[in-house]
mmCIF file of C-alpha atoms in Angstrom:
data_model
loop_
_atom_site.group_PDB
_atom_site.id
_atom_site.type_symbol
_atom_site.label_atom_id
_atom_site.label_comp_id
_atom_site.label_asym_id
_atom_site.label_seq_id
_atom_site.Cartn_x
_atom_site.Cartn_y
_atom_site.Cartn_z
ATOM 1 C CA MET A 20 86.477 62.612 33.560
ATOM 2 C CA ALA A 21 90.107 63.064 34.760
ATOM 3 C CA THR A 22 89.723 66.778 34.334
ATOM 4 C CA LEU A 23 86.461 66.792 36.325
ATOM 5 C CA ILE A 24 88.099 64.839 39.104
ATOM 6 C CA ALA A 25 91.071 66.969 39.250
ATOM 7 C CA TYR A 26 88.853 70.273 39.359
ATOM 8 C CA TRP A 27 86.591 68.658 42.127
ATOM 9 C CA LYS A 28 89.790 67.853 44.264
ATOM 10 C CA GLY A 29 91.122 71.499 43.661
ATOM 11 C CA SER A 30 87.776 72.938 44.627
ATOM 12 C CA THR A 31 87.467 70.813 47.804
ATOM 13 C CA ARG A 32 91.020 71.738 48.775
ATOM 14 C CA ARG A 33 90.248 75.381 48.260
ATOM 15 C CA ARG A 34 87.083 75.038 50.378
ATOM 16 C CA LEU A 35 89.086 73.176 53.092
ATOM 17 C CA LEU A 36 91.779 75.915 53.148
ATOM 18 C CA LYS A 37 89.253 78.751 53.408
ATOM 19 C CA GLY A 38 87.531 76.948 56.201
ATOM 20 C CA LEU A 39 90.637 76.505 58.150
ATOM 21 C CA ALA A 40 91.481 80.165 57.573
ATOM 22 C CA GLY A 41 88.237 81.266 58.874
ATOM 23 C CA LEU A 42 88.632 79.034 61.852
ATOM 24 C CA ALA A 43 92.022 80.439 62.461
ATOM 25 C CA ALA A 44 90.588 83.968 62.207
ATOM 26 C CA CYS A 45 87.995 83.042 64.863
ATOM 27 C CA LEU A 46 90.474 81.258 67.274
ATOM 28 C CA ALA A 47 93.109 83.883 67.019
ATOM 29 C CA PRO A 48 91.438 86.567 69.339
ATOM 30 C CA LEU A 49 90.503 83.856 71.745
ATOM 31 C CA LEU A 50 94.025 82.618 71.843
ATOM 32 C CA TRP A 51 95.365 86.029 72.351
ATOM 33 C CA LEU A 52 92.949 86.701 75.166
ATOM 34 C CA ALA A 53 93.988 83.363 76.840
ATOM 35 C CA LEU A 54 97.616 84.312 76.675
ATOM 36 C CA ASN A 55 96.713 87.856 77.877
ATOM 37 C CA PRO A 56 94.163 87.404 80.695
ATOM 38 C CA SER A 57 94.737 90.881 82.049
ATOM 39 C CA ALA A 58 93.797 92.413 78.668
ATOM 40 C CA ALA A 59 90.628 90.158 78.655
ATOM 41 C CA VAL A 60 89.767 91.392 82.133
ATOM 42 C CA ARG A 61 90.047 94.982 81.064
ATOM 43 C CA ILE A 62 87.771 94.364 78.191
ATOM 44 C CA ILE A 63 85.151 92.567 80.391
ATOM 45 C CA GLU A 64 85.365 95.385 82.982
ATOM 46 C CA TRP A 65 84.950 98.079 79.999
ATOM 47 C CA GLY A 66 81.819 96.154 78.908
ATOM 48 C CA LEU A 67 80.247 95.850 82.306
ATOM 49 C CA SER A 68 80.998 99.480 82.985
ATOM 50 C CA ARG A 69 79.189 100.566 79.800
ATOM 51 C CA LYS A 70 76.307 98.416 80.587
ATOM 52 C CA ARG A 71 76.078 99.885 84.177
ATOM 53 C CA ALA A 72 76.323 103.353 82.681
ATOM 54 C CA ASN A 73 73.634 102.642 80.129
ATOM 55 C CA ARG A 74 71.439 101.143 82.900
ATOM 56 C CA ASP A 75 71.926 104.220 85.080
ATOM 57 C CA ALA A 76 71.069 106.517 82.242
ATOM 58 C CA THR A 77 67.933 104.583 81.450
ATOM 59 C CA ILE A 78 66.895 104.737 85.076
ATOM 60 C CA ALA A 79 67.531 108.564 85.192
ATOM 61 C CA ALA A 80 65.522 109.109 81.922
ATOM 62 C CA VAL A 81 62.598 107.197 83.217
ATOM 63 C CA SER A 82 62.727 108.998 86.510
ATOM 64 C CA GLN A 83 62.732 112.297 84.694
ATOM 65 C CA ARG A 84 59.896 111.399 82.407
ATOM 66 C CA SER A 85 57.801 110.274 85.422
ATOM 67 C CA GLU A 86 57.994 113.752 86.953
ATOM 68 C CA THR A 87 55.125 115.860 85.813
ATOM 69 C CA PRO A 88 56.446 119.355 85.371
ATOM 70 C CA ALA A 89 54.549 122.195 86.756
ATOM 71 C CA SER A 90 52.221 124.114 84.367
ATOM 72 C CA ALA A 91 53.377 127.662 83.590
ATOM 73 C CA SER A 92 49.859 128.810 84.630
ATOM 74 C CA ASP A 93 50.070 127.190 88.019
ATOM 75 C CA PRO A 94 50.792 129.727 90.688
ATOM 76 C CA ALA A 95 54.267 129.401 92.226
ATOM 77 C CA PRO A 96 54.320 128.152 95.901
ATOM 78 C CA PRO A 97 55.098 130.885 98.319
ATOM 79 C CA PRO A 98 58.780 130.976 99.397
ATOM 80 C CA ALA A 99 59.469 129.361 102.804
ATOM 81 C CA PRO A 100 60.376 131.665 105.543
ATOM 82 C CA SER A 101 64.138 132.052 106.156
ATOM 83 C CA GLY A 102 65.518 129.305 108.229
ATOM 84 C CA SER A 103 62.202 127.288 108.223
ATOM 85 C CA GLY A 104 63.012 124.667 105.596
ATOM 86 C CA ARG A 105 64.861 121.508 106.011
ATOM 87 C CA SER A 106 68.222 120.923 104.230
ATOM 88 C CA GLN A 107 68.099 118.527 101.461
ATOM 89 C CA THR A 108 71.773 117.676 101.560
ATOM 90 C CA SER A 109 72.508 114.198 102.773
ATOM 91 C CA THR A 110 75.050 114.074 105.595
ATOM 92 C CA SER A 111 76.046 110.251 104.931
ATOM 93 C CA SER A 112 79.379 109.214 103.608
ATOM 94 C CA VAL A 113 80.315 105.967 101.982
ATOM 95 C CA LEU A 114 83.164 104.313 104.100
ATOM 96 C CA LEU A 115 85.101 101.655 102.270
ATOM 97 C CA PRO A 116 86.899 99.126 104.437
ATOM 98 C CA ALA A 117 87.720 95.797 102.993
ATOM 99 C CA ILE A 118 86.355 94.170 106.029
ATOM 100 C CA ALA A 119 83.970 97.044 107.036
ATOM 101 C CA ALA A 120 81.668 96.326 109.845
ATOM 102 C CA SER A 121 79.534 98.809 111.752
ATOM 103 C CA ILE A 122 76.125 100.232 111.946
ATOM 104 C CA GLY A 123 75.090 102.567 109.164
ATOM 105 C CA VAL A 124 76.133 106.029 109.074
ATOM 106 C CA PRO A 125 73.398 108.405 110.322
ATOM 107 C CA ARG A 126 71.769 110.301 107.355
ATOM 108 C CA ILE A 127 70.187 113.146 109.117
ATOM 109 C CA GLY A 128 72.118 116.360 109.788
ATOM 110 C CA ASN A 129 71.326 117.190 113.305
ATOM 111 C CA ARG A 130 68.400 117.240 115.777
ATOM 112 C CA LEU A 131 67.636 120.997 115.374
ATOM 113 C CA ALA A 132 67.082 120.448 111.509
ATOM 114 C CA ASP A 133 64.362 118.086 111.952
ATOM 115 C CA GLY A 134 62.453 119.595 114.828
ATOM 116 C CA ARG A 135 63.891 117.350 117.494
ATOM 117 C CA GLN A 136 66.158 118.250 120.322
ATOM 118 C CA PRO A 137 68.531 121.115 119.771
ATOM 119 C CA VAL A 138 72.237 120.482 119.092
ATOM 120 C CA GLY A 139 74.209 120.299 122.226
ATOM 121 C CA ALA A 140 71.306 119.237 124.498
ATOM 122 C CA VAL A 141 71.554 115.527 125.355
ATOM 123 C CA ALA A 142 68.484 113.961 126.739
ATOM 124 C CA LYS A 143 68.634 112.153 130.057
ATOM 125 C CA ALA A 144 67.813 108.810 128.277
ATOM 126 C CA ASP A 145 70.843 109.252 125.969
ATOM 127 C CA GLU A 146 73.434 109.962 128.653
ATOM 128 C CA HIS A 147 74.359 106.334 129.062
ATOM 129 C CA LYS A 148 74.605 105.865 125.303
ATOM 130 C CA LEU A 149 76.861 108.817 124.900
ATOM 131 C CA GLU A 150 79.271 107.499 127.754
ATOM 132 C CA LEU A 151 79.314 104.061 126.333
ATOM 133 C CA LEU A 152 79.716 105.404 122.561
ATOM 134 C CA GLN A 153 82.505 107.668 123.742
ATOM 135 C CA ARG A 154 84.272 104.828 125.769
ATOM 136 C CA VAL A 155 84.142 102.421 122.609
ATOM 137 C CA CYS A 156 85.522 105.325 120.432
ATOM 138 C CA ASP A 157 88.347 105.941 122.669
ATOM 139 C CA LEU A 158 89.181 102.150 123.069
ATOM 140 C CA LEU A 159 89.239 101.774 119.243
ATOM 141 C CA LYS A 160 91.610 104.834 118.886
ATOM 142 C CA THR A 161 93.915 103.373 121.452
ATOM 143 C CA GLY A 162 93.869 100.023 119.691
ATOM 144 C CA ARG A 163 94.497 101.555 116.321
ATOM 145 C CA ASP A 164 97.467 103.609 117.587
ATOM 146 C CA ARG A 165 98.992 100.486 119.145
ATOM 147 C CA PHE A 166 98.253 97.841 116.523
ATOM 148 C CA VAL A 167 99.470 100.143 113.583
ATOM 149 C CA GLN A 168 102.896 99.871 115.196
ATOM 150 C CA ILE A 169 103.182 96.123 114.319
ATOM 151 C CA PRO A 170 104.924 95.828 111.074
ATOM 152 C CA ALA A 171 102.931 92.845 109.724
ATOM 153 C CA TYR A 172 100.732 90.163 110.896
ATOM 154 C CA SER A 173 98.912 86.911 109.698
ATOM 155 C CA ALA A 174 95.518 85.563 110.573
ATOM 156 C CA THR A 175 92.689 83.254 109.280
ATOM 157 C CA PHE A 176 89.886 85.408 107.974
ATOM 158 C CA ILE A 177 86.340 84.140 107.799
ATOM 159 C CA LYS A 178 83.699 86.032 106.015
ATOM 160 C CA ARG A 179 80.118 85.925 104.669
ATOM 161 C CA GLU A 180 78.558 88.837 102.814
ATOM 162 C CA ARG A 181 75.446 89.751 101.100
ATOM 163 C CA ILE A 182 76.372 91.080 97.591
ATOM 164 C CA GLY A 183 73.291 92.401 95.852
ATOM 165 C CA SER A 184 70.491 90.126 96.955
ATOM 166 C CA ASP A 185 72.731 86.990 97.291
ATOM 167 C CA LEU A 186 74.189 85.932 100.615
ATOM 168 C CA THR A 187 77.575 84.186 99.915
ATOM 169 C CA GLU A 188 78.604 80.952 101.582
ATOM 170 C CA LEU A 189 80.952 80.969 104.499
ATOM 171 C CA THR A 190 84.463 81.635 103.134
ATOM 172 C CA THR A 191 87.773 80.909 105.086
ATOM 173 C CA LEU A 192 91.003 82.619 103.734
ATOM 174 C CA GLU A 193 94.748 82.893 104.743
ATOM 175 C CA LEU A 194 95.519 86.506 105.279
ATOM 176 C CA LYS A 195 98.858 88.358 105.608
ATOM 177 C CA VAL A 196 99.025 92.078 105.977
ATOM 178 C CA ARG A 197 102.051 94.419 106.003
ATOM 179 C CA HIS A 198 101.362 97.958 107.233
ATOM 180 C CA GLN A 199 104.258 99.971 105.573
ATOM 181 C CA PRO A 200 104.283 99.843 102.639
ATOM 182 C CA PHE A 201 100.768 98.604 102.727
ATOM 183 C CA ALA A 202 100.390 95.048 101.181
ATOM 184 C CA VAL A 203 97.911 92.147 101.414
ATOM 185 C CA TYR A 204 98.074 88.572 100.441
ATOM 186 C CA LEU A 205 95.020 86.249 100.499
ATOM 187 C CA LYS A 206 94.509 82.627 99.753
ATOM 188 C CA TRP A 207 91.045 80.919 99.676
ATOM 189 C CA LEU A 208 91.018 77.932 102.023
ATOM 190 C CA GLU A 209 87.369 76.857 102.115
ATOM 191 C CA GLY A 210 84.272 77.822 100.344
ATOM 192 C CA ARG A 211 83.981 78.899 96.803
ATOM 193 C CA GLY A 212 87.344 79.586 94.914
ATOM 194 C CA VAL A 213 89.408 77.185 96.981
ATOM 195 C CA GLY A 214 93.135 77.649 95.922
ATOM 196 C CA LYS A 215 92.509 81.267 94.552
ATOM 197 C CA GLU A 216 95.321 83.688 95.441
ATOM 198 C CA VAL A 217 95.360 87.486 95.507
ATOM 199 C CA LEU A 218 98.393 89.772 96.187
ATOM 200 C CA TYR A 219 98.085 93.581 96.440
ATOM 201 C CA ASN A 220 100.929 96.073 96.905
ATOM 202 C CA ASP A 221 99.978 99.630 97.482
ATOM 203 C CA GLY A 222 101.619 101.882 94.767
ATOM 204 C CA GLU A 223 102.543 98.915 92.395
ATOM 205 C CA ASN A 224 100.812 97.727 89.330
ATOM 206 C CA GLU A 225 98.851 100.816 88.848
ATOM 207 C CA GLY A 226 96.615 100.170 91.719
ATOM 208 C CA SER A 227 95.695 96.596 90.509
ATOM 209 C CA MET A 228 95.955 93.340 92.331
ATOM 210 C CA LEU A 229 97.663 90.123 91.080
ATOM 211 C CA VAL A 230 95.075 87.225 90.834
ATOM 212 C CA ARG A 231 95.751 83.553 90.281
ATOM 213 C CA LEU A 232 92.537 81.508 90.145
ATOM 214 C CA GLY A 233 92.175 78.188 91.931
ATOM 215 C CA GLY A 234 91.307 74.758 90.556
ATOM 216 C CA VAL A 235 91.350 73.827 86.874
ATOM 217 C CA LYS A 236 90.947 77.509 85.960
ATOM 218 C CA GLY A 237 94.236 78.205 87.733
ATOM 219 C CA ARG A 238 95.974 75.437 85.762
ATOM 220 C CA LEU A 239 94.621 76.837 82.433
ATOM 221 C CA ILE A 240 94.723 80.495 82.985
ATOM 222 C CA PRO A 241 98.048 82.362 84.036
ATOM 223 C CA ALA A 242 98.017 85.131 86.779
ATOM 224 C CA PHE A 243 96.547 88.331 85.776
ATOM 225 C CA LYS A 244 96.065 91.841 87.030
ATOM 226 C CA LEU A 245 92.703 93.104 88.200
ATOM 227 C CA ASP A 246 91.559 96.595 89.049
ATOM 228 C CA ALA A 247 91.284 96.570 92.933
ATOM 229 C CA GLY A 248 88.190 98.810 92.705
ATOM 230 C CA GLY A 249 86.811 97.613 89.442
ATOM 231 C CA VAL A 250 83.431 96.006 88.560
ATOM 232 C CA LEU A 251 84.756 92.481 88.652
ATOM 233 C CA ALA A 252 86.745 92.776 91.994
ATOM 234 C CA MET A 253 83.724 94.352 93.606
ATOM 235 C CA GLY A 254 81.320 91.853 92.232
ATOM 236 C CA GLU A 255 82.881 89.299 94.689
ATOM 237 C CA SER A 256 83.237 91.570 97.670
ATOM 238 C CA ARG A 257 81.588 94.434 99.458
ATOM 239 C CA TYR A 258 84.785 96.300 100.021
ATOM 240 C CA PRO A 259 88.242 96.668 98.110
ATOM 241 C CA ILE A 260 91.207 95.023 99.104
ATOM 242 C CA SER A 261 93.089 98.351 99.283
ATOM 243 C CA LYS A 262 91.349 98.903 102.693
ATOM 244 C CA ALA A 263 91.842 95.432 103.917
ATOM 245 C CA GLY A 264 93.045 94.457 107.391
ATOM 246 C CA ILE A 265 92.293 95.154 111.016
ATOM 247 C CA ILE A 266 93.461 98.704 111.029
ATOM 248 C CA GLY A 267 91.041 99.512 108.013
ATOM 249 C CA LEU A 268 88.207 97.926 110.015
ATOM 250 C CA THR A 269 89.189 99.759 113.152
ATOM 251 C CA GLU A 270 89.267 103.208 111.348
ATOM 252 C CA SER A 271 85.833 102.510 110.036
ATOM 253 C CA LEU A 272 84.367 101.929 113.261
ATOM 254 C CA ILE A 273 86.055 105.072 114.711
ATOM 255 C CA ALA A 274 84.541 107.063 111.855
ATOM 256 C CA HIS A 275 80.983 105.702 112.638
ATOM 257 C CA ARG A 276 81.199 106.322 116.261
ATOM 258 C CA GLU A 277 82.483 109.815 115.784
ATOM 259 C CA GLN A 278 79.806 110.686 113.396
ATOM 260 C CA GLU A 279 77.103 109.404 115.773
ATOM 261 C CA LEU A 280 78.759 111.485 118.583
ATOM 262 C CA GLN A 281 78.822 114.558 116.347
ATOM 263 C CA ASN A 282 75.235 114.257 115.080
ATOM 264 C CA GLN A 283 73.879 113.100 118.367
ATOM 265 C CA VAL A 284 72.116 110.235 116.646
ATOM 266 C CA TYR A 285 72.677 107.453 119.103
ATOM 267 C CA ALA A 286 72.026 103.607 118.620
ATOM 268 C CA ARG A 287 70.769 101.769 121.467
ATOM 269 C CA THR A 288 74.060 100.561 122.891
ATOM 270 C CA ARG A 289 74.918 97.914 125.438
ATOM 271 C CA GLN A 290 77.893 95.921 126.640
ATOM 272 C CA GLU A 291 77.376 92.256 127.068
ATOM 273 C CA ALA A 292 79.494 89.848 129.209
ATOM 274 C CA ASP A 293 83.012 89.195 127.797
ATOM 275 C CA GLY A 294 83.021 86.591 124.952
ATOM 276 C CA PHE A 295 85.851 84.651 123.234
ATOM 277 C CA CYS A 296 87.017 84.850 119.695
ATOM 278 C CA ASP A 297 89.302 81.893 118.904
ATOM 279 C CA GLY A 298 90.290 81.720 122.563
ATOM 280 C CA ARG A 299 91.056 85.429 122.933
ATOM 281 C CA ARG A 300 89.086 87.332 125.475
ATOM 282 C CA CYS A 301 86.925 90.075 123.887
ATOM 283 C CA ALA A 302 84.689 92.814 125.067
ATOM 284 C CA VAL A 303 81.185 92.581 123.340
ATOM 285 C CA TYR A 304 79.095 95.559 122.250
ATOM 286 C CA VAL A 305 75.832 95.605 120.603
ATOM 287 C CA PHE A 306 74.505 98.511 118.573
ATOM 288 C CA GLU A 307 70.908 98.698 117.483
ATOM 289 C CA PHE A 308 68.656 101.244 115.805
ATOM 290 C CA ASP A 309 64.930 101.391 116.110
ATOM 291 C CA ASP A 310 64.343 103.853 113.144
ATOM 292 C CA LYS A 311 65.435 103.022 109.624
ATOM 293 C CA GLU A 312 65.605 106.667 108.804
ATOM 294 C CA ARG A 313 68.510 107.095 111.282
ATOM 295 C CA SER A 314 70.346 104.084 109.892
ATOM 296 C CA PRO A 315 68.952 103.020 106.401
ATOM 297 C CA ASP A 316 71.480 100.355 105.736
ATOM 298 C CA TYR A 317 72.312 98.733 109.093
ATOM 299 C CA ARG A 318 69.670 97.671 111.804
ATOM 300 C CA LYS A 319 72.214 96.042 114.251
ATOM 301 C CA SER A 320 75.824 95.290 114.776
ATOM 302 C CA ILE A 321 77.580 92.992 117.234
ATOM 303 C CA GLN A 322 81.326 93.705 117.707
ATOM 304 C CA TYR A 323 84.070 91.717 119.556
ATOM 305 C CA LEU A 324 86.962 93.914 120.592
ATOM 306 C CA ASP A 325 90.050 92.108 121.546
ATOM 307 C CA ARG A 326 90.827 92.830 125.291
ATOM 308 C CA GLN A 327 94.568 92.854 124.585
ATOM 309 C CA TRP A 328 94.862 95.069 121.594
ATOM 310 C CA ASN A 329 91.388 96.865 121.724
ATOM 311 C CA VAL A 330 90.754 96.158 117.886
ATOM 312 C CA PRO A 331 87.761 94.424 116.488
ATOM 313 C CA LEU A 332 88.158 90.452 115.840
ATOM 314 C CA GLN A 333 84.616 89.549 115.002
ATOM 315 C CA VAL A 334 81.689 91.676 113.704
ATOM 316 C CA GLU A 335 78.234 90.635 112.771
ATOM 317 C CA ASN A 336 75.996 93.235 110.889
ATOM 318 C CA TYR A 337 72.362 92.910 110.114
ATOM 319 C CA ALA A 338 70.159 94.944 107.709
ATOM 320 C CA TRP A 339 66.466 95.928 107.800
ATOM 321 C CA PRO A 340 63.894 93.111 106.914
ATOM 322 C CA GLU A 341 62.089 93.302 103.645
ATOM 323 C CA PRO A 342 58.813 95.288 103.631
ATOM 324 C CA GLY A 343 55.876 93.157 104.842
ATOM 325 C CA ARG A 344 58.129 90.624 106.527
ATOM 326 C CA HIS A 345 57.416 90.525 110.294
ATOM 327 C CA LEU A 346 60.188 88.394 112.073
ATOM 328 C CA GLU A 347 61.762 88.602 115.538
ATOM 329 C CA GLY A 348 64.675 87.321 117.376
ATOM 330 C CA ALA A 349 66.931 84.672 115.811
ATOM 331 C CA ALA A 350 64.683 84.429 112.731
ATOM 332 C CA LEU A 351 65.188 88.146 112.099
ATOM 333 C CA ASP A 352 68.933 87.976 112.343
ATOM 334 C CA GLU A 353 69.093 85.021 110.177
ATOM 335 C CA ALA A 354 67.018 86.597 107.457
ATOM 336 C CA THR A 355 68.941 90.092 107.579
ATOM 337 C CA LEU A 356 72.537 89.029 107.974
ATOM 338 C CA ILE A 357 74.494 91.236 105.594
ATOM 339 C CA GLU A 358 78.070 90.937 106.819
ATOM 340 C CA TYR A 359 80.092 88.466 109.022
ATOM 341 C CA TYR A 360 83.761 88.848 109.526
ATOM 342 C CA LYS A 361 86.106 86.996 111.949
ATOM 343 C CA TYR A 362 89.744 87.092 112.617
ATOM 344 C CA SER A 363 91.353 83.857 114.264
ATOM 345 C CA ASN A 364 94.749 82.520 114.579
ATOM 346 C CA LEU A 365 96.184 85.875 114.840
ATOM 347 C CA VAL A 366 100.005 85.977 114.884
ATOM 348 C CA VAL A 367 101.880 89.302 115.309
ATOM 349 C CA ASP A 368 105.406 88.028 116.272
ATOM 350 C CA GLY A 369 107.134 89.665 113.239
ATOM 351 C CA HIS A 370 107.507 86.236 111.331
ATOM 352 C CA LEU A 371 106.567 87.841 108.038
ATOM 353 C CA THR A 372 109.161 89.211 105.518
ATOM 354 C CA ASP A 373 109.116 90.965 102.202
ATOM 355 C CA ASP A 374 108.937 87.539 100.450
ATOM 356 C CA ASP A 375 105.372 87.107 101.917
ATOM 357 C CA PHE A 376 104.271 90.056 99.824
ATOM 358 C CA SER A 377 106.238 89.195 96.603
ATOM 359 C CA PRO A 378 104.773 87.326 93.596
ATOM 360 C CA SER A 379 108.118 85.407 93.271
ATOM 361 C CA ASN A 380 107.594 83.576 96.562
ATOM 362 C CA PRO A 381 108.197 79.922 95.547
ATOM 363 C CA GLU A 382 105.194 79.003 97.905
ATOM 364 C CA TYR A 383 102.785 80.978 95.749
ATOM 365 C CA ARG A 384 101.592 80.180 92.195
ATOM 366 C CA PHE A 385 101.820 83.542 90.492
ATOM 367 C CA ARG A 386 104.908 82.803 88.500
ATOM 368 C CA ARG A 387 103.794 79.285 87.509
#
């Protein structure tokens, strides 16, 4: 009996030790990932990238299978006369301002290519649009050239974006920007992710930004690096932080206006009575397209340009309604809002120093 009891105790002890060893083997990777959040982020981004690549490959394969190849016995279509066919090359380009706001880039090459008015000939009805577009473009260039001379500035940044099919809630952030060398600090004040901090310094951390989560997550997970243009970062914003700030927004608007002028594809443009953004007087411009083919992504844009600096302080962008939905006025704008950006409490008096863009700043939580 004593022998059986001793054997049972030894067997139980061995099973317990094996169980503990298995548990330790399972927890060890999790513990390592918890202590190395940057590595965990890279693994997640790798997985999401593979998933996206597989999805794109599947879509491409399905599209290819759906195309019916022409039979070898079918007569080939006669060649089009020289110069009579339309160009199939898209003239659109993707602009990436962190706070991008403008009407969509026209996606038709020129008026001669699609059988409309020849290039260089401006219809009488377009003369006012052309004059106003040129004026806005010149104002933005003047504002950019002046504002870029400011070493750094701070502001309260308010945004709301449609990411995928979801419209995010209104989010308020503390914003600090340094122009040379370029750096951005963000802290979430209201909305989802309160307490979160992000620091980006151009040319440092291999293009990554430093992130410290807010709330309980921030107390449990140390600060980690995140690819500024990676899947996770872009899953929470329409534009990368590397293009953040008023200058990035201004350059985006200039690019859109210049492309409209070049292609002679004009939005219905009008100047409203001056408005105010956080007490600052602004010129208000409204851009609207009637044809989705000319602006597939944006239907309407309302832009507030600061009268003192000639830079945008508030922009509202609207997309096209879903097929089959017939809305008008405020109901249409409410259903199609895609981007809302606003700067308030703008301070440009040189109060910021290098410490404001350093992870060692004692007011930040990157080192805690």
